[in-house]
mmCIF file of C-alpha atoms in Angstrom:
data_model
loop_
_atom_site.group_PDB
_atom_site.id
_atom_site.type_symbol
_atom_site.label_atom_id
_atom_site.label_comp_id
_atom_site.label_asym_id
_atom_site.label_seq_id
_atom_site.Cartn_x
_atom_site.Cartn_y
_atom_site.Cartn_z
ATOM 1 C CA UNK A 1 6.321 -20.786 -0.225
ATOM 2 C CA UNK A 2 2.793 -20.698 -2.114
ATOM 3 C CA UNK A 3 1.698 -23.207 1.377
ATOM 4 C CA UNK A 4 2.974 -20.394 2.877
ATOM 5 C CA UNK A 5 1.207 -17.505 1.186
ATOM 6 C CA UNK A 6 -2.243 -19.506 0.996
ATOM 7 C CA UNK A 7 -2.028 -19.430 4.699
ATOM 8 C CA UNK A 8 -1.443 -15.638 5.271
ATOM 9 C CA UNK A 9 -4.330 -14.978 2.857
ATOM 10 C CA UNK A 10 -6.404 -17.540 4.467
ATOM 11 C CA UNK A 11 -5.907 -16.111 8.486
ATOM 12 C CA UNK A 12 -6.377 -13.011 7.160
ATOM 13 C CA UNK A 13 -9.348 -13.400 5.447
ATOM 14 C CA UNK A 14 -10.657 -15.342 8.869
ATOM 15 C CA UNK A 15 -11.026 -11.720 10.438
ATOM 16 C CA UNK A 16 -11.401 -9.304 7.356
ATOM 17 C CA UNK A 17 -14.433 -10.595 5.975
ATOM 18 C CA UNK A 18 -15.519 -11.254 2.160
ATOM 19 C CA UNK A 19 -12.349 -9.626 0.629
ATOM 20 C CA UNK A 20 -10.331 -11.964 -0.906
ATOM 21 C CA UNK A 21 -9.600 -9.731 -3.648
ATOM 22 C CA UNK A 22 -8.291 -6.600 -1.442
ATOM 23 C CA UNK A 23 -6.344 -8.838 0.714
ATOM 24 C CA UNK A 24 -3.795 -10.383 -2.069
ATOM 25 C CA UNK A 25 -3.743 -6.832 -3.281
ATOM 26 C CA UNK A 26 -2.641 -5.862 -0.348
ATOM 27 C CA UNK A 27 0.042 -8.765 0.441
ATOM 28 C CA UNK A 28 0.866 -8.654 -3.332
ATOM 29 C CA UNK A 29 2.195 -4.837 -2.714
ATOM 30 C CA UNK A 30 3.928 -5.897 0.525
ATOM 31 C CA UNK A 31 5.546 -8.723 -1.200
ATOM 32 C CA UNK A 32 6.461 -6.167 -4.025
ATOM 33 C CA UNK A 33 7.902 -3.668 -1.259
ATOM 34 C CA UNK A 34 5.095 -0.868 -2.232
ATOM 35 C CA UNK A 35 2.777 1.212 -0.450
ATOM 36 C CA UNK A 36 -0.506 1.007 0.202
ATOM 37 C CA UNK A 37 -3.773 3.779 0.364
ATOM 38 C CA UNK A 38 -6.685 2.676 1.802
ATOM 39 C CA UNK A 39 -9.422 4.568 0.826
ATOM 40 C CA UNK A 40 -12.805 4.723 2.325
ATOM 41 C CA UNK A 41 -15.734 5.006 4.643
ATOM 42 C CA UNK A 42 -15.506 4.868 8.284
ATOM 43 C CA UNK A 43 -15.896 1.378 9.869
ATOM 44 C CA UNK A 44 -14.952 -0.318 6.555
ATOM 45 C CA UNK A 45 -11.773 -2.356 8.073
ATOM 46 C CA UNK A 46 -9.266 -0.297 7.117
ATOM 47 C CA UNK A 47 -7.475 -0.594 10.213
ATOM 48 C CA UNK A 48 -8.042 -3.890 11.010
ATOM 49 C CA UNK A 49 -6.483 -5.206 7.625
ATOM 50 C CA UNK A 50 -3.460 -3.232 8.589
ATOM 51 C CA UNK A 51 -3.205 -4.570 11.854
ATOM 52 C CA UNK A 52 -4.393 -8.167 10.954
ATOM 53 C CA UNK A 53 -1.747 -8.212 8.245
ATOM 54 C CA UNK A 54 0.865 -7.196 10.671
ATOM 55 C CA UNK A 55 0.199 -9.789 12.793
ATOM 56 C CA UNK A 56 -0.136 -12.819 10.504
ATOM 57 C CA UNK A 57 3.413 -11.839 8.872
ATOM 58 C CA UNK A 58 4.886 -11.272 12.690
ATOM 59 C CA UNK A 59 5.955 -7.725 11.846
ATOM 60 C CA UNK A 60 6.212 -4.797 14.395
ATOM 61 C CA UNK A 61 3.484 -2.741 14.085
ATOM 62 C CA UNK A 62 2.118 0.919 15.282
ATOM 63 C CA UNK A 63 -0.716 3.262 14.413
ATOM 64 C CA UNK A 64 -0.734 7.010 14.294
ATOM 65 C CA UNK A 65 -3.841 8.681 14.232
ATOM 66 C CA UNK A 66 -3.218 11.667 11.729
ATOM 67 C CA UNK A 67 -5.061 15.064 12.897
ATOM 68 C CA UNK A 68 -5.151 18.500 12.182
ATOM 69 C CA UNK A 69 -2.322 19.334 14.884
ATOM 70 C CA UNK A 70 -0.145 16.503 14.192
ATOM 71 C CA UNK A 71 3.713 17.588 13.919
ATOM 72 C CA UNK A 72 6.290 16.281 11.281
ATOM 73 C CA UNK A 73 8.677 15.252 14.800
ATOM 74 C CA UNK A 74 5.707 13.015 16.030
ATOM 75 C CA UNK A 75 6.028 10.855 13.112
ATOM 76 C CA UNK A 76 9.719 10.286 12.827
ATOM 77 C CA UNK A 77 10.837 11.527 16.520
ATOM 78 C CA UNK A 78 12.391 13.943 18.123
ATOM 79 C CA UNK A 79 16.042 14.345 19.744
ATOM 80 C CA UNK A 80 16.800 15.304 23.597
ATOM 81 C CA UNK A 81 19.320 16.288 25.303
ATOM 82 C CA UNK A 82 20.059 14.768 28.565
ATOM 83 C CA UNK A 83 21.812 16.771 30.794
ATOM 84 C CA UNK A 84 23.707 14.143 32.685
ATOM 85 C CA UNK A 85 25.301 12.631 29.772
ATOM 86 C CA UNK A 86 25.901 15.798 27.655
ATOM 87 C CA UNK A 87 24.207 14.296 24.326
ATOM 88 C CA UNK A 88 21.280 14.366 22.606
ATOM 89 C CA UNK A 89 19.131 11.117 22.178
ATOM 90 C CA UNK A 90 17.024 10.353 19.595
ATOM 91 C CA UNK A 91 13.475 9.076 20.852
ATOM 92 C CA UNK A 92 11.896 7.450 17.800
ATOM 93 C CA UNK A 93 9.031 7.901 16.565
ATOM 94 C CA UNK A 94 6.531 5.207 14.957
ATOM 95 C CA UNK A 95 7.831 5.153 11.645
ATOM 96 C CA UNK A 96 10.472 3.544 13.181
ATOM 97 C CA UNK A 97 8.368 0.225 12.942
ATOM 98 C CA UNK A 98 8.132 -2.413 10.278
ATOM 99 C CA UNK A 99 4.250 -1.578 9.470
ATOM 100 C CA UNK A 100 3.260 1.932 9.621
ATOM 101 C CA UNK A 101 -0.222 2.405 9.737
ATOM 102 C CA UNK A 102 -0.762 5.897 9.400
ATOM 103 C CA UNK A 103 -4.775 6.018 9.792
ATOM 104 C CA UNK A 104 -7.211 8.863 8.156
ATOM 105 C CA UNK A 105 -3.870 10.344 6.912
ATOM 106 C CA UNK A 106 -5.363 13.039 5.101
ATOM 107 C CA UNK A 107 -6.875 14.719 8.264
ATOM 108 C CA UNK A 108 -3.314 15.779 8.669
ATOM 109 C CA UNK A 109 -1.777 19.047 7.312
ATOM 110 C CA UNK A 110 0.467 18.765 3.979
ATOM 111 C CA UNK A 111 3.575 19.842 6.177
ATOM 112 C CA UNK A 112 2.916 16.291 8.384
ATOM 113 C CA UNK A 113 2.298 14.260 5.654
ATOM 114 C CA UNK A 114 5.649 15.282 3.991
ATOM 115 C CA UNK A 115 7.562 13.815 6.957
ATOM 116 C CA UNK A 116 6.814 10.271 5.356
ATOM 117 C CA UNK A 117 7.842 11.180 1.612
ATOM 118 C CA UNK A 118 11.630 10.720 2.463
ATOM 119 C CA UNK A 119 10.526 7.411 4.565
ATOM 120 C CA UNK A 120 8.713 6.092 2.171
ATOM 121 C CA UNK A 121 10.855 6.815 -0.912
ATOM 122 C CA UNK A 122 13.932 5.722 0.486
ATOM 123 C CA UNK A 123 13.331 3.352 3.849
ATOM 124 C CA UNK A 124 15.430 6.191 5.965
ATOM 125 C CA UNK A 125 14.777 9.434 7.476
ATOM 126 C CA UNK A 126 16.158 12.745 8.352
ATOM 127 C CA UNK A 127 16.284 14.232 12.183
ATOM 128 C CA UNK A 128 18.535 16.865 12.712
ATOM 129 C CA UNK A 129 20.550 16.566 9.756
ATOM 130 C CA UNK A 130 21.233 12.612 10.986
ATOM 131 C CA UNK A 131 19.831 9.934 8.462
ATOM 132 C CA UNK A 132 18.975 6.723 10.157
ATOM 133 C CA UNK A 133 17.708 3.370 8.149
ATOM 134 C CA UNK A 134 14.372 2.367 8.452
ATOM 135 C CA UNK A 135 13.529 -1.689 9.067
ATOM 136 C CA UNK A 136 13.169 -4.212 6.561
ATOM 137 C CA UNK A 137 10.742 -5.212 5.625
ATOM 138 C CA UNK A 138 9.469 -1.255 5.696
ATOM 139 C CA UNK A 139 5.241 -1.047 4.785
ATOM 140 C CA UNK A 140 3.100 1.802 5.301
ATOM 141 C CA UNK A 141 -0.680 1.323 5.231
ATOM 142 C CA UNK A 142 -2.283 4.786 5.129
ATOM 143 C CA UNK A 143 -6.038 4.595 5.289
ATOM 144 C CA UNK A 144 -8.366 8.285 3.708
ATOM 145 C CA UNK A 145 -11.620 9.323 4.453
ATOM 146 C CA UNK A 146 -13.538 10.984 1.472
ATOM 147 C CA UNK A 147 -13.046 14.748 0.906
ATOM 148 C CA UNK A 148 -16.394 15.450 1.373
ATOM 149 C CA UNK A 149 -15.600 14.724 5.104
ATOM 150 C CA UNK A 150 -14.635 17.772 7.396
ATOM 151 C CA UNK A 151 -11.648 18.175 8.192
ATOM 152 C CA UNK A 152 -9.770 16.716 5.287
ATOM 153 C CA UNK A 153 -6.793 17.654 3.187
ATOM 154 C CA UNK A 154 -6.740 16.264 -0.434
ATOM 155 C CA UNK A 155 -2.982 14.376 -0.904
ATOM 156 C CA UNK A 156 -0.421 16.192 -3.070
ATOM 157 C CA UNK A 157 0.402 14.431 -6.390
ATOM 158 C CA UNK A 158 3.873 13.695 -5.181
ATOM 159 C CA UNK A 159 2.555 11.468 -1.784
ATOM 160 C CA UNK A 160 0.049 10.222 -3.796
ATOM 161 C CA UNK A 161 2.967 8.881 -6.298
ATOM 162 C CA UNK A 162 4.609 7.105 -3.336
ATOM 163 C CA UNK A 163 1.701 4.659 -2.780
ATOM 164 C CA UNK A 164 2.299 1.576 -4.867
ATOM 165 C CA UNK A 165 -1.651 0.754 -4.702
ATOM 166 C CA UNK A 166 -4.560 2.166 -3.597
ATOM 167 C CA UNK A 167 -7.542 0.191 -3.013
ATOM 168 C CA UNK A 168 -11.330 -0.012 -1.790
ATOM 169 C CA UNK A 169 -12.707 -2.271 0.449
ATOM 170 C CA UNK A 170 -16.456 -1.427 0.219
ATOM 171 C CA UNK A 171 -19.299 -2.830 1.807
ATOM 172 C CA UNK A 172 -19.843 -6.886 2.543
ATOM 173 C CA UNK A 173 -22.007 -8.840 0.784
ATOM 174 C CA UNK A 174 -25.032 -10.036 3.083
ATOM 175 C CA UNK A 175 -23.120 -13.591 3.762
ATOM 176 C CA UNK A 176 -20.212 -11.500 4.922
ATOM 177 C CA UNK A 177 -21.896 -9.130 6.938
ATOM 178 C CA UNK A 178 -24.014 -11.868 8.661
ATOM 179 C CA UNK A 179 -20.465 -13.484 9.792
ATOM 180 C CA UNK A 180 -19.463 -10.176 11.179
ATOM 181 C CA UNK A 181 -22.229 -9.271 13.152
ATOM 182 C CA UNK A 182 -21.840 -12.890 14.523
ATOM 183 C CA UNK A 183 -17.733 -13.039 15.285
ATOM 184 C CA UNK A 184 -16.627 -11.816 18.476
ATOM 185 C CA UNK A 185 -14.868 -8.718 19.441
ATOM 186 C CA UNK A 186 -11.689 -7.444 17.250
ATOM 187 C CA UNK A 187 -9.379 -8.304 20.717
ATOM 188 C CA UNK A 188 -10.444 -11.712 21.416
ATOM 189 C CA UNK A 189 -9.894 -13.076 17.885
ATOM 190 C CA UNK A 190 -6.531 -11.401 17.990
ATOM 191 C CA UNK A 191 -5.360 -13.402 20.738
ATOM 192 C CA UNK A 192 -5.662 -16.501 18.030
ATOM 193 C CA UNK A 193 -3.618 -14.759 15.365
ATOM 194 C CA UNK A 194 0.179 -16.595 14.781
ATOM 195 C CA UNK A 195 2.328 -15.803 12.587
ATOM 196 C CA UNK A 196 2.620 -17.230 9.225
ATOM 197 C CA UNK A 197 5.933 -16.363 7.954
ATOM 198 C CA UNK A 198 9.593 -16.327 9.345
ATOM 199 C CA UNK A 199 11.010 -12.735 8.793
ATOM 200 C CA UNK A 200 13.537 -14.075 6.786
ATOM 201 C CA UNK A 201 10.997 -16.106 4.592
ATOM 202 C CA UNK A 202 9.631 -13.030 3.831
ATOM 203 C CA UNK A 203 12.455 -11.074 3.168
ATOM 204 C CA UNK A 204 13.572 -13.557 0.543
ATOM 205 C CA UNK A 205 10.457 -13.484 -0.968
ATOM 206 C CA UNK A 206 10.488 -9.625 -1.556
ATOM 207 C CA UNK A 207 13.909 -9.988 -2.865
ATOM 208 C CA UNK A 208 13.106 -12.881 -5.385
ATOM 209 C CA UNK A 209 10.454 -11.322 -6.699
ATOM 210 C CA UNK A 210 12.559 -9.240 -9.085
ATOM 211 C CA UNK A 211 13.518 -12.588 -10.484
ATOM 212 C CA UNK A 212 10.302 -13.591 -11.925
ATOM 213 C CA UNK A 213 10.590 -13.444 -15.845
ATOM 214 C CA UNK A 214 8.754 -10.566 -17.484
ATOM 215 C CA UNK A 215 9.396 -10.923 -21.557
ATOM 216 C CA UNK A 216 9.705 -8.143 -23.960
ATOM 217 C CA UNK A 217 5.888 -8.622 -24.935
ATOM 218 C CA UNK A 218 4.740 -8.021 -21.304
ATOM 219 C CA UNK A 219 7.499 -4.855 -21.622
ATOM 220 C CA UNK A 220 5.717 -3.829 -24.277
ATOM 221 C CA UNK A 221 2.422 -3.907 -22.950
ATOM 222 C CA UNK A 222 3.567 -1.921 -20.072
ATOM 223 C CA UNK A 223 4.758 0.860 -22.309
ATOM 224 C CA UNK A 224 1.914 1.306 -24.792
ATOM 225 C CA UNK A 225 -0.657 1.656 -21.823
ATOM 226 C CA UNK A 226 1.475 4.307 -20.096
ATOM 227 C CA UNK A 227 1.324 5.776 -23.616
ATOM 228 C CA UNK A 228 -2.419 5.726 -23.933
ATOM 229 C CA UNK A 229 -2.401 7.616 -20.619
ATOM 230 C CA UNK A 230 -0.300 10.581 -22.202
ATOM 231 C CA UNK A 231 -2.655 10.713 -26.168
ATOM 232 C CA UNK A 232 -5.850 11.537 -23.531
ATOM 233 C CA UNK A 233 -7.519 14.453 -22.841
ATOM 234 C CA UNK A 234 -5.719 16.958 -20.800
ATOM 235 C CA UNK A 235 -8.285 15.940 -17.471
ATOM 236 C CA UNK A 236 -6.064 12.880 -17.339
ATOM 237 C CA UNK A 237 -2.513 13.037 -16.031
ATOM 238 C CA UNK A 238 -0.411 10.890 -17.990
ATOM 239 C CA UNK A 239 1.696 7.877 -16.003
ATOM 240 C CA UNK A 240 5.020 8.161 -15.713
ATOM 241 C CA UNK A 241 8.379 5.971 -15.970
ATOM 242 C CA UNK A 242 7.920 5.537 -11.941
ATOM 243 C CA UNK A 243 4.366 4.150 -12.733
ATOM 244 C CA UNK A 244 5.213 1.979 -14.883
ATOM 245 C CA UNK A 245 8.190 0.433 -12.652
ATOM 246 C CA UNK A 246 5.286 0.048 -10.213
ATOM 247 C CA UNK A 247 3.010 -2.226 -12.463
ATOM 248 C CA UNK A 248 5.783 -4.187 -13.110
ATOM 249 C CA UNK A 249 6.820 -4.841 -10.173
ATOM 250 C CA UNK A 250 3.084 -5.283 -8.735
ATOM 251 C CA UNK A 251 2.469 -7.412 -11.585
ATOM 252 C CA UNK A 252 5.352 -9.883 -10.515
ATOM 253 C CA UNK A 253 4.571 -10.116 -7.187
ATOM 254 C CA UNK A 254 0.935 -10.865 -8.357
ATOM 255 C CA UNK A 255 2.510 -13.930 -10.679
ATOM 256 C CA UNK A 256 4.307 -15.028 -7.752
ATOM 257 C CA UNK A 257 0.979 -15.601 -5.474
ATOM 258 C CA UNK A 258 -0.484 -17.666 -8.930
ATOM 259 C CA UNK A 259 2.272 -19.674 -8.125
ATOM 260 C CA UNK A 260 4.329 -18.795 -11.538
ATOM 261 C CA UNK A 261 7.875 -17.201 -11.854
ATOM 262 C CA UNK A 262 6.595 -15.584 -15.055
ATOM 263 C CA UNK A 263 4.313 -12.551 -16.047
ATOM 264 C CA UNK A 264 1.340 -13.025 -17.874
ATOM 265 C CA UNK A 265 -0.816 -10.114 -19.520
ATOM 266 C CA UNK A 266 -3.828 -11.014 -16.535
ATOM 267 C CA UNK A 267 -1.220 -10.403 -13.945
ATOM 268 C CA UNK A 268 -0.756 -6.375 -15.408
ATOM 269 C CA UNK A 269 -4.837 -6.495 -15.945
ATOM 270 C CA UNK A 270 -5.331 -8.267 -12.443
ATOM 271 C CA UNK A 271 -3.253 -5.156 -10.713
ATOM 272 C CA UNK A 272 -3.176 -2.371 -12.988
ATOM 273 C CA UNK A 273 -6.159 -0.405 -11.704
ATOM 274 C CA UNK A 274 -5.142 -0.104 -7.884
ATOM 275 C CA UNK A 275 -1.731 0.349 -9.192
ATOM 276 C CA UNK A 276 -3.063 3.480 -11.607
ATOM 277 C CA UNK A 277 -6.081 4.533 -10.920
ATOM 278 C CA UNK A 278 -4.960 7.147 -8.075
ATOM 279 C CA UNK A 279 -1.794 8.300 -10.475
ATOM 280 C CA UNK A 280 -4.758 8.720 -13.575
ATOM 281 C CA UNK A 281 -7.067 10.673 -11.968
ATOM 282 C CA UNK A 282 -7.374 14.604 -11.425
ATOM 283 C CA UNK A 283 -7.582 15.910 -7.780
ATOM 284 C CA UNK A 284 -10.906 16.484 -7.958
ATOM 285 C CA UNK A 285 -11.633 12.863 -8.103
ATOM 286 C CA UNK A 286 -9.057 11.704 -5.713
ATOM 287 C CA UNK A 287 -11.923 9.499 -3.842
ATOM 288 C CA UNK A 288 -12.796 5.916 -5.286
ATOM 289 C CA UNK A 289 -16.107 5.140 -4.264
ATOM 290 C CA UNK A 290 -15.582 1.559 -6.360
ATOM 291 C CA UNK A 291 -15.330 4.176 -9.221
ATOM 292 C CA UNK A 292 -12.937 2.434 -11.959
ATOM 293 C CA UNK A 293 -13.872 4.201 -14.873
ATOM 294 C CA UNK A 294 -10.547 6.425 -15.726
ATOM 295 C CA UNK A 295 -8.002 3.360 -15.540
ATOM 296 C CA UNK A 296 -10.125 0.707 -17.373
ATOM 297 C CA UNK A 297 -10.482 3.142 -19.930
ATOM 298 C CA UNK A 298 -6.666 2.824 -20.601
ATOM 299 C CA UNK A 299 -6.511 -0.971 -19.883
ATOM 300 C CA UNK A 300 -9.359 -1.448 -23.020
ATOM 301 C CA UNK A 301 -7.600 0.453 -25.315
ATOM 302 C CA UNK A 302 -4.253 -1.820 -25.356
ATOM 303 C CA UNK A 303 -4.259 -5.081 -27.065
ATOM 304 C CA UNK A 304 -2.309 -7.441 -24.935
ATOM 305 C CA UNK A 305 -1.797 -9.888 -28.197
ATOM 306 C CA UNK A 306 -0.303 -6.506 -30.189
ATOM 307 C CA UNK A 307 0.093 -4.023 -27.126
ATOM 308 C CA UNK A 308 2.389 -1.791 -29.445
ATOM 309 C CA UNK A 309 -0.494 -1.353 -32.307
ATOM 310 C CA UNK A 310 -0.812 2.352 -31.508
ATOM 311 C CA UNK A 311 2.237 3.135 -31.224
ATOM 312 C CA UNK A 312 3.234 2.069 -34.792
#
């Protein structure tokens, strides 16, 4: 499986340029079954990590460009009725797809981005008081523009929740940049893309991961820095139970790609900011901008040799 995983991260990395980092962050919260917000400037590679990633695991993929007039029904779908057979028929939307990527998704109105809370929450969805079941494996990628762009919506606490990650790509470094401006065009190195993974590979993956051995020390390091978060100043919202569950369960998937079936306090530290920064943070700072200041300043205050010091 690691042969396996070294290869994903290694095609990938073949189109999206100089991240290494952002990339296992974002297979580690695939692997994990999270979801991921991509935060950024335009022409960053938002959308082409979503669609690269798609490809190398041989999901089914589809974008939705999230505007200002965009309805709830043209995210999930829509039923019909047909007049010849007397029934209504359910035309299904693109969250019907394995990897949602639901691009500059806070361009949208708050009404629209609800429609992927339930999806997202619960891998099913609601039309016309029918629940159907989403695929599996189910991923959204939602990529954001900065506030200070028109035209955008800041994401309600609650969606925000839903994302197991959110991450940054910023700029290249001048090696990586020089590579890009020399590859050729986005299509023609698709057509080299294969898959790297069996579907079923991959869904045994995501349900091993749970397996991986987290002691009561790595418990307890969890729980005093969701703590921390709740003794700070009242600009800080505290993380919650549901955070926590996420860091965990980030962390594991993290300890799987090092190739161990056990925790270790780096694996928290290696995933704990794009796992809490966006839950940490106050609305008015809801952009990155490679800005990490409000989560290490939890991380630094935990011991992981004595994480429960404080709370003594």
């Amino acid at each position: 499986m690691q042969n396996l995983i070294s290869a994903v991260v290694e095609q990938v990395s073949s189109i999206v340029m100089g991240k290494p980092r952002e990339i296992r962050l974002a297979l580690a919260c695939l692997l994990a079954q999270g979801h991921i917000l991509i935060e950024d400037l335009p022409g960053m590679g938002k959308t082409t990590l979503a669609q690269v990633l798609a490809k190398t695991l041989g999901l089914s993929y589809q974008r939705t460009q999230f505007t200002s007039d965009l309805l709830p029904a043209d995210v999930t779908g829509i039923s019909i009725y047909h007049s010849e057979k007397k029934q209504f028929e359910l035309h299904r939307g693109p969250i019907f797809n394995q990897v949602v990527l639901a691009d500059e998704i806070n361009r949208a109105n708050p009404k629209t981005q609800s429609a992927l809370l339930e999806a997202m929450a619960e891998h099913q969805v609601s039309i016309d008081g029918t629940t159907y079941e989403l695929p599996s494996p189910f991923f959204v990628i939602a990529t954001q523009n900065p506030l200070s762009h028109a035209g955008t919506y800041p994401l309600p606490e609650s969606q925000l929740d839903r994302f197991m990650m959110r991450i940054s790509l910023g700029f290249p470094d001048v090696a990586a940049e020089k590579l890009i401006l020399l590859s050729k065009d986005r299509d023609h190195q698709f057509m080299h893309l294969r898959p790297c993974l069996e579907l079923e590979q991959l869904i045994r993956i995501q349900e091993n991961i749970d397996d991986l051995v987290a002691s009561d020390a790595i418990l307890d390091y969890i729980i005093a820095l969701c703590h921390v978060s709740r003794t700070q100043d009242e600009d800080l919202r505290p993380l919650s139970p549901r955070a926590g569950k996420a860091l965990l369960k980030a962390a594991k998937a993290w300890a799987f790609m090092e190739n161990r079936d056990y925790v270790h306090p780096g694996d928290i530290q290696a995933v704990f900011v794009a796992v809490c920064q966006h839950r940490l943070e106050i609305v008015s700072d809801a952009f990155v901008q490679h800005k990490q200041g409000v989560a290490l300043s939890v991380l630094e205050q935990v011991d992981p040799t004595n994480p429960l010091a404080k709370l003594s």
